[in-house]
Amino acid sequence: MNSPDRAILTRKIALMGYPCVGKSSITLRFVQGYFPDSYDTTIEDMHSKNYKYEGRDYNLKITDTAGQQEYSVFPRSCSVDIHGFILVYAIDDRKSFEMIQSIYDKVVECVGDVRVPMIVVGNKVDLQHSCRVISRDEGAKLAKSWNAAFIETSAKDNTAVNQIFDRLLKEIEVSMMTDDSPEVVSRVPGLPRVAEAVSNVDFAQVAGKVESIKKWTIGTFKNSRQQLLEHMGKIDKTVDPEFEEKCDSLKEIHQRYGAVVLASRQFSQVLSQMAAAEKKFSESFFQLSVKEDQLKAQCNATAEVMKQVGEQASSLDICLRYFISSMETIYSQTIADTLETIYSTEAARIEYDVHRHELANLQNSPTENASEKVSEASEACETHRKKYEQYKEDVKVKLKLLEENRIQVVSTQLEKIHAALAAYYSGNAKLLESSVRELFASGVSPPSFIPNM
Ligand SMILES: Nc1nc2c(ncn2[C@@H]2O[C@H](COP(=O)(O)OP(=O)(O)OP(=O)(O)O)[C@@H](O)[C@H]2O)c(=O)[nH]1
């Protein structure tokens, strides 16, 4: 049997950040030891790695989240049970740096108003001489303002990738020490004693923080325990099959919109590459015509045809991008807003069940001051039941409004994209042009090859 000291410690870690900053590359470099050559947008990946740090054995469960332009919805996988967060930006991309600030707010909001183990990572440091836009100081300052660790890395060159996980594990272990007894401190060799570390800090504030960490930990523990026991079928849970079916159905619809967005983005990428290649092709004939007098007319005719073909591909791409942006709004805002309430309902249901079971246990095993405890537990149970019911009502209203709005918006978008696709593939330039013109009316700026109306 393993002695407690030799037990494998499971730690759950989530990587978050703007798209394309290198979250997957960092994860693959760390877990599998290679740098992926091609870029694939991540939906969400789970990885597991056994890792030794400071003489202890860990099993790291790493969630590589989908990079999002907007974190209007916090990934559910990151809202429960995560021990530490890795917030990644790319040193050559200011938007990605700005984004981690709103991710930080979401993390804190989601896990409670406490300090969460976290490391800020400025990735792609191999590009520092050519395209750095975020200085090391700027990154370090931001991390410091959050009391988070900071590191610059390159997944490509394998610079400091393991150190990300080392530093985060250190943060996690420190956060798990809620007192500074020698026994606790000695679990993490090389770390300063907590008393020394906080010698310059306001003790009242620290005590408050410790108290809220305890509450948060106990609450999280009870909720996780409830979920685990439900999963094992060892405890009953409150169910509302009709309501749950509707929620599950929306989750599936959401996933399918995600697939449409992804496929449309890939299509648009190919189309814009093709438009660029066709225009280049056209330009090459035009250049040739300048030097080949005898072939001038033929070269110009070919150049003109290819120019028009390229413009048609560009027109379709404009329609497609407009379609994508509407689908993205549906996916990451409209549906996501209702999903957020659904997830809050699920969390409220778990909390209610935790209190319901606590009440039942108290009623079944009377102890000292039993009636006082039962009455307190019963009040808490009722409060949580009401909260859960209120969330359910909110979800029902949102589901109804969402369906009406979604069908109407998507139907209009499908009509538009269908018309544009039909026009493009039948070679009907005029019809395609009129599809683009219709978009101008919705505020999209016209490309230069379409004359002003
Ligand atoms: N130069 C350089 N490029 C990198 C580095 N890490 C990742 N990249 C490149 O950046 C692009 C995006 O990498 P990913 O790891 O897929 O990024 P991601 O953040 O997981 O992207 P999403 O899945 O869209 O959220 C790819 O083309 C990688 O090759 C790095 O350290 N240096």
Short mmCIF file of C-alpha atoms and ligand atoms in Angstrom, two decimals:
data_model
loop_
_atom_site.label_atom_id
_atom_site.label_comp_id
_atom_site.label_asym_id
_atom_site.label_seq_id
_atom_site.Cartn_x
_atom_site.Cartn_y
_atom_site.Cartn_z
CA MET A 1 0.00 0.00 0.00
CA ASN A 2 1.18 3.53 -0.68
CA SER A 3 2.14 5.52 2.36
CA PRO A 4 0.42 8.92 2.48
CA ASP A 5 3.70 10.63 1.53
CA ARG A 6 3.97 8.58 -1.62
CA ALA A 7 0.37 8.96 -2.71
CA ILE A 8 -0.19 10.48 -6.13
CA LEU A 9 -1.76 13.91 -5.82
CA THR A 10 -4.28 14.86 -8.45
CA ARG A 11 -4.23 18.51 -9.46
CA LYS A 12 -6.57 19.98 -12.03
CA ILE A 13 -5.26 22.80 -14.16
CA ALA A 14 -6.94 24.90 -16.85
CA LEU A 15 -5.29 26.90 -19.63
CA MET A 16 -7.22 29.92 -20.78
CA GLY A 17 -6.59 32.74 -23.21
CA TYR A 18 -7.37 34.41 -26.51
CA PRO A 19 -7.34 32.21 -29.65
CA CYS A 20 -3.99 31.36 -31.18
CA VAL A 21 -1.76 32.33 -28.23
CA GLY A 22 -0.32 28.81 -27.97
CA LYS A 23 -2.38 27.10 -25.27
CA SER A 24 -2.50 23.80 -27.16
CA SER A 25 1.15 24.08 -28.15
CA ILE A 26 2.18 24.61 -24.52
CA THR A 27 0.02 21.68 -23.43
CA LEU A 28 1.34 19.32 -26.10
CA ARG A 29 4.90 20.41 -25.50
CA PHE A 30 4.50 19.65 -21.80
CA VAL A 31 2.38 16.51 -22.01
CA GLN A 32 3.77 14.86 -25.13
CA GLY A 33 7.06 16.64 -25.64
CA TYR A 34 6.52 18.00 -29.15
CA PHE A 35 5.51 21.22 -30.89
CA PRO A 36 2.59 20.73 -33.30
CA ASP A 37 3.31 21.96 -36.84
CA SER A 38 -0.20 22.91 -37.81
CA TYR A 39 -2.79 25.08 -36.14
CA ASP A 40 -6.14 23.55 -35.23
CA THR A 41 -8.69 25.56 -33.35
CA THR A 42 -9.35 23.84 -30.03
CA ILE A 43 -12.89 23.12 -28.91
CA GLU A 44 -11.76 21.72 -25.59
CA ASP A 45 -9.17 19.05 -24.81
CA MET A 46 -8.37 17.14 -21.65
CA HIS A 47 -4.88 15.83 -21.00
CA SER A 48 -3.36 13.84 -18.19
CA LYS A 49 0.27 13.63 -17.17
CA ASN A 50 2.09 12.06 -14.26
CA TYR A 51 4.67 14.52 -13.05
CA LYS A 52 7.21 14.69 -10.28
CA TYR A 53 7.76 18.01 -8.57
CA GLU A 54 9.77 18.70 -5.42
CA GLY A 55 9.93 14.96 -4.71
CA ARG A 56 6.16 14.45 -4.86
CA ASP A 57 4.19 12.53 -7.45
CA TYR A 58 1.38 14.34 -9.17
CA ASN A 59 -1.23 13.37 -11.68
CA LEU A 60 -1.99 16.56 -13.57
CA LYS A 61 -5.35 16.81 -15.32
CA ILE A 62 -4.99 19.62 -17.80
CA THR A 63 -7.91 21.26 -19.58
CA ASP A 64 -6.91 23.06 -22.76
CA THR A 65 -9.88 25.36 -23.31
CA ALA A 66 -11.14 26.85 -26.55
CA GLY A 67 -9.66 30.29 -27.11
CA GLN A 68 -12.50 32.78 -27.11
CA GLN A 69 -12.77 36.29 -28.52
CA GLU A 70 -15.16 37.14 -25.69
CA TYR A 71 -15.42 35.36 -22.36
CA SER A 72 -19.11 36.16 -22.01
CA VAL A 73 -19.54 32.58 -20.85
CA PHE A 74 -17.01 31.04 -18.56
CA PRO A 75 -16.23 27.47 -19.70
CA ARG A 76 -18.11 25.20 -17.37
CA SER A 77 -15.18 22.81 -17.16
CA CYS A 78 -13.20 25.62 -15.54
CA SER A 79 -15.77 26.56 -12.97
CA VAL A 80 -15.66 23.44 -10.84
CA ASP A 81 -12.78 21.76 -9.10
CA ILE A 82 -9.88 23.51 -10.79
CA HIS A 83 -6.85 23.87 -8.56
CA GLY A 84 -4.95 26.37 -10.66
CA PHE A 85 -5.26 28.50 -13.79
CA ILE A 86 -2.76 29.27 -16.52
CA LEU A 87 -3.63 32.54 -18.27
CA VAL A 88 -1.81 32.70 -21.58
CA TYR A 89 -1.20 35.65 -23.88
CA ALA A 90 1.18 35.97 -26.82
CA ILE A 91 3.89 38.61 -26.50
CA ASP A 92 3.25 39.66 -30.12
CA ASP A 93 -0.49 40.22 -29.67
CA ARG A 94 -1.82 43.09 -27.57
CA LYS A 95 -5.43 41.98 -27.87
CA SER A 96 -4.52 38.67 -26.26
CA PHE A 97 -2.88 40.55 -23.38
CA GLU A 98 -5.97 42.70 -22.87
CA MET A 99 -8.11 39.58 -22.96
CA ILE A 100 -6.42 37.89 -20.00
CA GLN A 101 -7.55 40.81 -17.86
CA SER A 102 -11.19 40.01 -18.50
CA ILE A 103 -10.49 36.29 -18.08
CA TYR A 104 -8.94 37.05 -14.71
CA ASP A 105 -12.10 38.91 -13.65
CA LYS A 106 -14.22 35.96 -14.75
CA VAL A 107 -12.05 33.45 -12.89
CA VAL A 108 -12.25 35.43 -9.68
CA GLU A 109 -15.97 35.98 -10.11
CA CYS A 110 -16.56 32.32 -10.79
CA VAL A 111 -14.53 30.72 -8.00
CA GLY A 112 -15.40 33.31 -5.41
CA ASP A 113 -13.72 36.45 -4.23
CA VAL A 114 -10.51 34.78 -3.20
CA ARG A 115 -7.02 34.44 -4.48
CA VAL A 116 -6.91 31.55 -6.89
CA PRO A 117 -3.59 29.86 -7.76
CA MET A 118 -2.69 31.34 -11.07
CA ILE A 119 0.21 31.95 -13.41
CA VAL A 120 0.32 34.50 -16.21
CA VAL A 121 2.24 33.23 -19.24
CA GLY A 122 3.63 35.42 -22.01
CA ASN A 123 4.13 32.88 -24.79
CA LYS A 124 6.02 33.07 -28.13
CA VAL A 125 9.06 34.69 -26.56
CA ASP A 126 11.08 33.31 -29.48
CA LEU A 127 9.53 36.19 -31.44
CA GLN A 128 10.83 38.82 -29.04
CA HIS A 129 13.35 40.37 -31.42
CA SER A 130 11.00 40.58 -34.38
CA CYS A 131 7.45 41.17 -33.15
CA ARG A 132 7.27 41.75 -29.41
CA VAL A 133 4.54 44.23 -28.48
CA ILE A 134 4.12 43.36 -24.79
CA SER A 135 7.24 44.02 -22.77
CA ARG A 136 8.32 41.61 -20.08
CA ASP A 137 7.81 44.37 -17.52
CA GLU A 138 4.24 44.96 -18.59
CA GLY A 139 3.41 41.26 -18.22
CA ALA A 140 5.18 40.97 -14.88
CA LYS A 141 3.45 44.09 -13.54
CA LEU A 142 0.01 42.79 -14.42
CA ALA A 143 0.71 39.41 -12.79
CA LYS A 144 2.07 41.14 -9.71
CA SER A 145 -1.08 43.25 -9.39
CA TRP A 146 -2.99 39.97 -9.06
CA ASN A 147 -0.41 38.32 -6.80
CA ALA A 148 0.00 35.76 -9.54
CA ALA A 149 3.18 34.12 -10.78
CA PHE A 150 4.58 35.21 -14.14
CA ILE A 151 6.76 33.63 -16.79
CA GLU A 152 7.66 34.11 -20.43
CA THR A 153 7.84 30.98 -22.55
CA SER A 154 8.17 29.59 -26.01
CA ALA A 155 6.32 26.38 -26.77
CA LYS A 156 8.15 26.39 -30.07
CA ASP A 157 11.67 26.48 -28.62
CA ASN A 158 10.65 24.67 -25.43
CA THR A 159 11.68 27.64 -23.35
CA ALA A 160 10.45 27.46 -19.73
CA VAL A 161 7.42 25.30 -20.52
CA ASN A 162 7.95 22.90 -17.59
CA GLN A 163 8.54 25.87 -15.32
CA ILE A 164 4.94 27.00 -15.93
CA PHE A 165 3.70 23.85 -14.26
CA ASP A 166 6.36 23.92 -11.53
CA ARG A 167 5.45 27.48 -10.57
CA LEU A 168 1.75 26.77 -10.65
CA LEU A 169 2.13 23.65 -8.51
CA LYS A 170 4.04 25.75 -6.04
CA GLU A 171 1.20 28.30 -6.00
CA ILE A 172 -1.34 25.54 -5.56
CA GLU A 173 0.49 23.99 -2.65
CA VAL A 174 0.94 27.37 -0.98
CA SER A 175 -2.76 28.10 -1.33
CA MET A 176 -3.54 24.78 0.28
CA MET A 177 -1.64 25.74 3.40
CA THR A 178 -4.14 27.51 5.53
CA ASP A 179 -1.89 27.49 8.60
CA ASP A 180 1.85 27.67 9.07
CA SER A 181 2.40 24.68 11.30
CA PRO A 182 5.82 23.08 10.71
CA GLU A 183 4.12 19.92 9.51
CA VAL A 184 2.28 21.75 6.75
CA VAL A 185 5.25 23.84 5.71
CA SER A 186 7.54 20.85 5.45
CA ARG A 187 5.29 19.34 2.78
CA VAL A 188 6.76 21.79 0.30
CA PRO A 189 10.50 21.92 0.74
CA GLY A 190 12.17 25.16 -0.15
CA LEU A 191 9.10 27.31 0.41
CA PRO A 192 9.21 30.15 2.91
CA ARG A 193 7.10 29.73 6.01
CA VAL A 194 3.75 31.39 5.57
CA ALA A 195 4.36 33.64 8.59
CA GLU A 196 7.52 34.98 6.96
CA ALA A 197 5.83 35.40 3.63
CA VAL A 198 3.08 37.55 5.09
CA SER A 199 5.22 39.47 7.56
CA ASN A 200 4.51 42.75 5.80
CA VAL A 201 0.84 42.13 5.32
CA ASP A 202 -2.25 43.34 7.15
CA PHE A 203 -3.10 40.37 9.39
CA ALA A 204 -6.78 41.21 9.67
CA GLN A 205 -7.00 41.10 5.89
CA VAL A 206 -5.13 37.78 5.77
CA ALA A 207 -7.41 36.29 8.43
CA GLY A 208 -10.44 37.39 6.38
CA LYS A 209 -8.98 35.80 3.29
CA VAL A 210 -8.19 32.55 5.09
CA GLU A 211 -11.74 32.46 6.41
CA SER A 212 -13.20 32.94 2.94
CA ILE A 213 -10.83 30.32 1.50
CA LYS A 214 -12.04 27.88 4.15
CA LYS A 215 -15.69 28.60 3.37
CA TRP A 216 -15.06 28.32 -0.32
CA THR A 217 -13.13 25.06 0.12
CA ILE A 218 -15.77 23.51 2.37
CA GLY A 219 -18.57 24.61 0.01
CA THR A 220 -16.69 23.28 -3.01
CA PHE A 221 -15.92 20.05 -1.19
CA LYS A 222 -19.55 19.46 -0.21
CA ASN A 223 -20.78 20.21 -3.73
CA SER A 224 -18.16 17.97 -5.34
CA ARG A 225 -18.98 15.20 -2.87
CA GLN A 226 -22.67 15.50 -3.72
CA GLN A 227 -21.87 15.28 -7.45
CA LEU A 228 -19.62 12.29 -6.93
CA LEU A 229 -22.16 10.40 -4.84
CA GLU A 230 -24.88 11.17 -7.40
CA HIS A 231 -22.63 9.90 -10.12
CA MET A 232 -22.07 6.66 -8.21
CA GLY A 233 -25.81 6.35 -7.60
CA LYS A 234 -25.29 6.48 -3.85
CA ILE A 235 -27.45 9.49 -3.14
CA ASP A 236 -30.68 10.83 -4.58
CA LYS A 237 -30.93 14.10 -6.45
CA THR A 238 -33.72 16.49 -7.29
CA VAL A 239 -34.87 15.87 -10.84
CA ASP A 240 -37.17 17.68 -13.25
CA PRO A 241 -37.02 15.54 -16.39
CA GLU A 242 -38.98 17.86 -18.64
CA PHE A 243 -36.88 20.87 -17.68
CA GLU A 244 -33.62 18.93 -17.95
CA GLU A 245 -34.53 17.62 -21.38
CA LYS A 246 -35.02 21.16 -22.64
CA CYS A 247 -31.68 22.22 -21.16
CA ASP A 248 -29.87 19.24 -22.69
CA SER A 249 -31.44 19.97 -26.02
CA LEU A 250 -30.14 23.56 -25.90
CA LYS A 251 -26.66 22.29 -25.04
CA GLU A 252 -26.73 20.11 -28.14
CA ILE A 253 -28.00 22.94 -30.30
CA HIS A 254 -25.21 25.10 -28.94
CA GLN A 255 -22.61 22.49 -29.89
CA ARG A 256 -24.01 22.28 -33.40
CA TYR A 257 -23.85 26.03 -33.85
CA GLY A 258 -20.25 25.75 -32.69
CA ALA A 259 -19.61 23.24 -35.48
CA VAL A 260 -21.26 25.57 -38.03
CA VAL A 261 -19.06 28.47 -36.90
CA LEU A 262 -15.93 26.34 -37.10
CA ALA A 263 -16.72 24.92 -40.55
CA SER A 264 -17.73 28.35 -41.87
CA ARG A 265 -14.47 29.86 -40.63
CA GLN A 266 -12.48 27.14 -42.36
CA PHE A 267 -14.47 27.64 -45.56
CA SER A 268 -13.91 31.40 -45.41
CA GLN A 269 -10.18 30.86 -44.91
CA VAL A 270 -9.97 28.66 -48.02
CA LEU A 271 -12.11 31.08 -50.01
CA SER A 272 -10.01 34.12 -49.17
CA GLN A 273 -6.84 32.19 -50.07
CA MET A 274 -8.43 31.21 -53.35
CA ALA A 275 -9.55 34.80 -54.07
CA ALA A 276 -5.99 35.98 -53.41
CA ALA A 277 -4.53 33.28 -55.69
CA GLU A 278 -7.00 34.11 -58.48
CA LYS A 279 -6.17 37.81 -58.29
CA LYS A 280 -2.46 37.04 -58.37
CA PHE A 281 -3.05 34.81 -61.39
CA SER A 282 -4.88 37.66 -63.10
CA GLU A 283 -2.14 40.15 -62.24
CA SER A 284 0.53 37.84 -63.70
CA PHE A 285 -1.23 37.88 -67.10
CA PHE A 286 -1.58 41.59 -66.98
CA GLN A 287 2.17 41.96 -66.31
CA LEU A 288 2.92 39.59 -69.16
CA SER A 289 0.73 41.61 -71.53
CA VAL A 290 2.94 44.65 -70.95
CA LYS A 291 5.96 42.85 -72.42
CA GLU A 292 4.30 40.56 -74.96
CA ASP A 293 2.83 42.86 -77.56
CA GLN A 294 1.66 40.05 -79.81
CA LEU A 295 -0.19 38.30 -76.98
CA LYS A 296 -1.44 41.47 -75.34
CA ALA A 297 -5.12 41.04 -76.21
CA GLN A 298 -5.20 37.39 -75.12
CA CYS A 299 -3.30 38.09 -71.92
CA ASN A 300 -5.63 40.96 -71.03
CA ALA A 301 -8.72 38.89 -71.71
CA THR A 302 -7.44 36.10 -69.42
CA ALA A 303 -6.40 38.64 -66.80
CA GLU A 304 -9.87 40.21 -66.91
CA VAL A 305 -11.68 36.85 -66.57
CA MET A 306 -9.50 35.82 -63.63
CA LYS A 307 -9.97 39.21 -62.01
CA GLN A 308 -13.73 38.77 -62.13
CA VAL A 309 -13.47 35.21 -60.80
CA GLY A 310 -11.33 36.47 -57.91
CA GLU A 311 -13.79 39.27 -57.18
CA GLN A 312 -16.63 36.78 -57.05
CA ALA A 313 -14.74 34.67 -54.53
CA SER A 314 -14.14 37.84 -52.50
CA SER A 315 -17.85 38.71 -52.70
CA LEU A 316 -18.86 35.29 -51.46
CA ASP A 317 -16.29 35.60 -48.70
CA ILE A 318 -17.81 38.92 -47.59
CA CYS A 319 -21.24 37.27 -47.39
CA LEU A 320 -19.73 34.33 -45.56
CA ARG A 321 -17.98 36.53 -43.00
CA TYR A 322 -21.19 38.36 -42.33
CA PHE A 323 -22.91 35.01 -41.86
CA ILE A 324 -20.12 33.82 -39.53
CA SER A 325 -20.34 36.92 -37.38
CA SER A 326 -24.11 36.40 -36.95
CA MET A 327 -23.59 32.71 -36.12
CA GLU A 328 -20.85 33.63 -33.64
CA THR A 329 -23.21 36.02 -31.91
CA ILE A 330 -25.83 33.28 -31.68
CA TYR A 331 -23.22 30.79 -30.45
CA SER A 332 -21.16 32.79 -28.02
CA GLN A 333 -23.66 35.38 -26.81
CA THR A 334 -27.32 34.62 -27.44
CA ILE A 335 -27.35 30.90 -26.58
CA ALA A 336 -24.43 31.23 -24.21
CA ASP A 337 -26.33 33.69 -22.05
CA THR A 338 -29.12 31.17 -21.49
CA LEU A 339 -26.59 28.38 -20.95
CA GLU A 340 -24.96 30.45 -18.26
CA THR A 341 -28.29 30.59 -16.41
CA ILE A 342 -28.73 26.85 -16.96
CA TYR A 343 -25.34 26.17 -15.38
CA SER A 344 -26.24 28.45 -12.47
CA THR A 345 -29.46 26.45 -12.09
CA GLU A 346 -27.48 23.21 -12.01
CA ALA A 347 -25.14 24.63 -9.38
CA ALA A 348 -28.14 25.86 -7.36
CA ARG A 349 -29.72 22.41 -7.62
CA ILE A 350 -26.58 20.78 -6.22
CA GLU A 351 -26.43 23.29 -3.37
CA TYR A 352 -30.08 22.68 -2.61
CA ASP A 353 -29.53 18.92 -2.55
CA VAL A 354 -26.51 19.30 -0.27
CA HIS A 355 -28.70 21.21 2.21
CA ARG A 356 -31.60 18.82 1.77
CA HIS A 357 -29.37 15.87 2.70
CA GLU A 358 -27.83 17.75 5.59
CA LEU A 359 -31.31 18.42 6.93
CA ALA A 360 -32.36 14.79 6.50
CA ASN A 361 -29.21 13.60 8.30
CA LEU A 362 -29.87 15.93 11.21
CA GLN A 363 -33.47 14.76 11.42
CA ASN A 364 -32.43 11.11 11.36
CA SER A 365 -29.68 11.32 13.95
CA PRO A 366 -30.67 13.69 16.72
CA THR A 367 -27.77 15.28 18.59
CA GLU A 368 -27.32 17.97 21.22
CA ASN A 369 -29.28 21.15 20.38
CA ALA A 370 -31.00 19.09 17.67
CA SER A 371 -34.09 21.22 17.26
CA GLU A 372 -32.07 24.42 16.90
CA LYS A 373 -29.80 22.80 14.31
CA VAL A 374 -32.74 21.31 12.44
CA SER A 375 -34.51 24.62 12.30
CA GLU A 376 -31.35 26.36 10.97
CA ALA A 377 -30.80 23.61 8.41
CA SER A 378 -34.41 23.70 7.39
CA GLU A 379 -34.25 27.46 6.81
CA ALA A 380 -31.06 27.11 4.75
CA CYS A 381 -32.65 24.30 2.76
CA GLU A 382 -35.71 26.39 1.98
CA THR A 383 -33.56 29.35 0.90
CA HIS A 384 -31.66 27.14 -1.53
CA ARG A 385 -34.82 25.50 -2.82
CA LYS A 386 -36.27 28.94 -3.63
CA LYS A 387 -33.04 29.98 -5.31
CA TYR A 388 -33.09 26.85 -7.45
CA GLU A 389 -36.77 27.33 -8.37
CA GLN A 390 -36.13 30.97 -9.24
CA TYR A 391 -33.28 30.01 -11.56
CA LYS A 392 -35.50 27.43 -13.22
CA GLU A 393 -38.15 30.05 -13.87
CA ASP A 394 -35.53 32.38 -15.35
CA VAL A 395 -34.30 29.62 -17.63
CA LYS A 396 -37.81 28.83 -18.84
CA VAL A 397 -38.43 32.45 -19.80
CA LYS A 398 -35.02 32.71 -21.47
CA LEU A 399 -35.52 29.46 -23.39
CA LYS A 400 -38.79 30.72 -24.82
CA LEU A 401 -37.43 34.12 -25.86
CA LEU A 402 -34.27 32.54 -27.18
CA GLU A 403 -36.13 30.14 -29.43
CA GLU A 404 -38.24 32.87 -31.02
CA ASN A 405 -35.27 35.16 -31.54
CA ARG A 406 -32.90 32.42 -32.72
CA ILE A 407 -35.20 30.97 -35.35
CA GLN A 408 -36.00 34.38 -36.74
CA VAL A 409 -32.37 35.55 -36.95
CA VAL A 410 -30.96 32.29 -38.30
CA SER A 411 -33.70 31.93 -40.86
CA THR A 412 -32.86 35.36 -42.32
CA GLN A 413 -29.15 34.57 -42.30
CA LEU A 414 -29.69 31.23 -44.01
CA GLU A 415 -31.73 32.89 -46.74
CA LYS A 416 -28.92 35.36 -47.39
CA ILE A 417 -26.07 32.86 -47.41
CA HIS A 418 -28.07 30.45 -49.52
CA ALA A 419 -28.69 33.15 -52.15
CA ALA A 420 -25.00 34.09 -52.17
CA LEU A 421 -23.83 30.46 -52.50
CA ALA A 422 -26.28 29.74 -55.30
CA ALA A 423 -25.19 32.85 -57.17
CA TYR A 424 -21.48 32.07 -56.75
CA TYR A 425 -21.66 28.45 -57.83
CA SER A 426 -23.89 29.20 -60.80
CA GLY A 427 -21.45 31.93 -61.85
CA ASN A 428 -24.16 34.57 -61.54
CA ALA A 429 -22.01 37.62 -60.80
CA LYS A 430 -24.93 40.04 -60.85
CA LEU A 431 -26.91 38.10 -58.26
CA LEU A 432 -23.82 37.78 -56.10
CA GLU A 433 -23.22 41.50 -56.33
CA SER A 434 -26.77 42.16 -55.24
CA SER A 435 -26.25 39.86 -52.22
CA VAL A 436 -23.26 41.97 -51.23
CA ARG A 437 -25.24 45.17 -51.85
CA GLU A 438 -27.89 43.93 -49.46
CA LEU A 439 -25.21 43.63 -46.80
CA PHE A 440 -24.15 47.26 -47.37
CA ALA A 441 -27.61 48.18 -46.32
CA SER A 442 -26.89 46.35 -43.02
CA GLY A 443 -23.80 48.49 -42.43
CA VAL A 444 -21.04 46.29 -43.91
CA SER A 445 -18.46 48.38 -45.81
CA PRO A 446 -18.30 47.64 -49.54
CA PRO A 447 -15.19 46.23 -51.20
CA SER A 448 -13.55 48.54 -53.73
CA PHE A 449 -14.54 46.41 -56.74
CA ILE A 450 -18.27 46.91 -56.09
CA PRO A 451 -19.31 50.34 -57.39
CA ASN A 452 -21.18 52.61 -54.97
CA MET A 453 -24.94 52.49 -55.19
N1 LIG B 1 6.52 31.47 -32.77
C1 LIG B 1 5.75 30.75 -31.97
N2 LIG B 1 4.57 30.29 -32.41
C2 LIG B 1 3.81 29.56 -31.55
C3 LIG B 1 4.22 29.28 -30.23
N3 LIG B 1 3.23 28.57 -29.63
C4 LIG B 1 2.26 28.41 -30.55
N4 LIG B 1 2.62 29.01 -31.71
C5 LIG B 1 1.83 29.06 -32.95
O1 LIG B 1 0.64 29.80 -32.69
C6 LIG B 1 -0.47 29.21 -33.38
C7 LIG B 1 -1.56 28.86 -32.42
O2 LIG B 1 -1.10 27.83 -31.55
P1 LIG B 1 -2.11 26.95 -30.66
O3 LIG B 1 -1.30 26.22 -29.69
O4 LIG B 1 -3.02 26.16 -31.52
O5 LIG B 1 -2.94 28.13 -29.99
P2 LIG B 1 -4.24 28.06 -29.06
O6 LIG B 1 -4.12 29.18 -28.10
O7 LIG B 1 -4.41 26.70 -28.50
O8 LIG B 1 -5.39 28.37 -30.12
P3 LIG B 1 -7.00 28.09 -29.98
O9 LIG B 1 -7.18 26.62 -29.98
O10 LIG B 1 -7.59 28.77 -31.19
O11 LIG B 1 -7.45 28.74 -28.73
C8 LIG B 1 0.08 28.00 -34.13
O12 LIG B 1 0.36 28.39 -35.46
C9 LIG B 1 1.38 27.67 -33.39
O13 LIG B 1 2.34 27.07 -34.23
C10 LIG B 1 5.50 29.76 -29.80
O14 LIG B 1 5.95 29.56 -28.68
N5 LIG B 1 6.20 30.49 -30.70
#
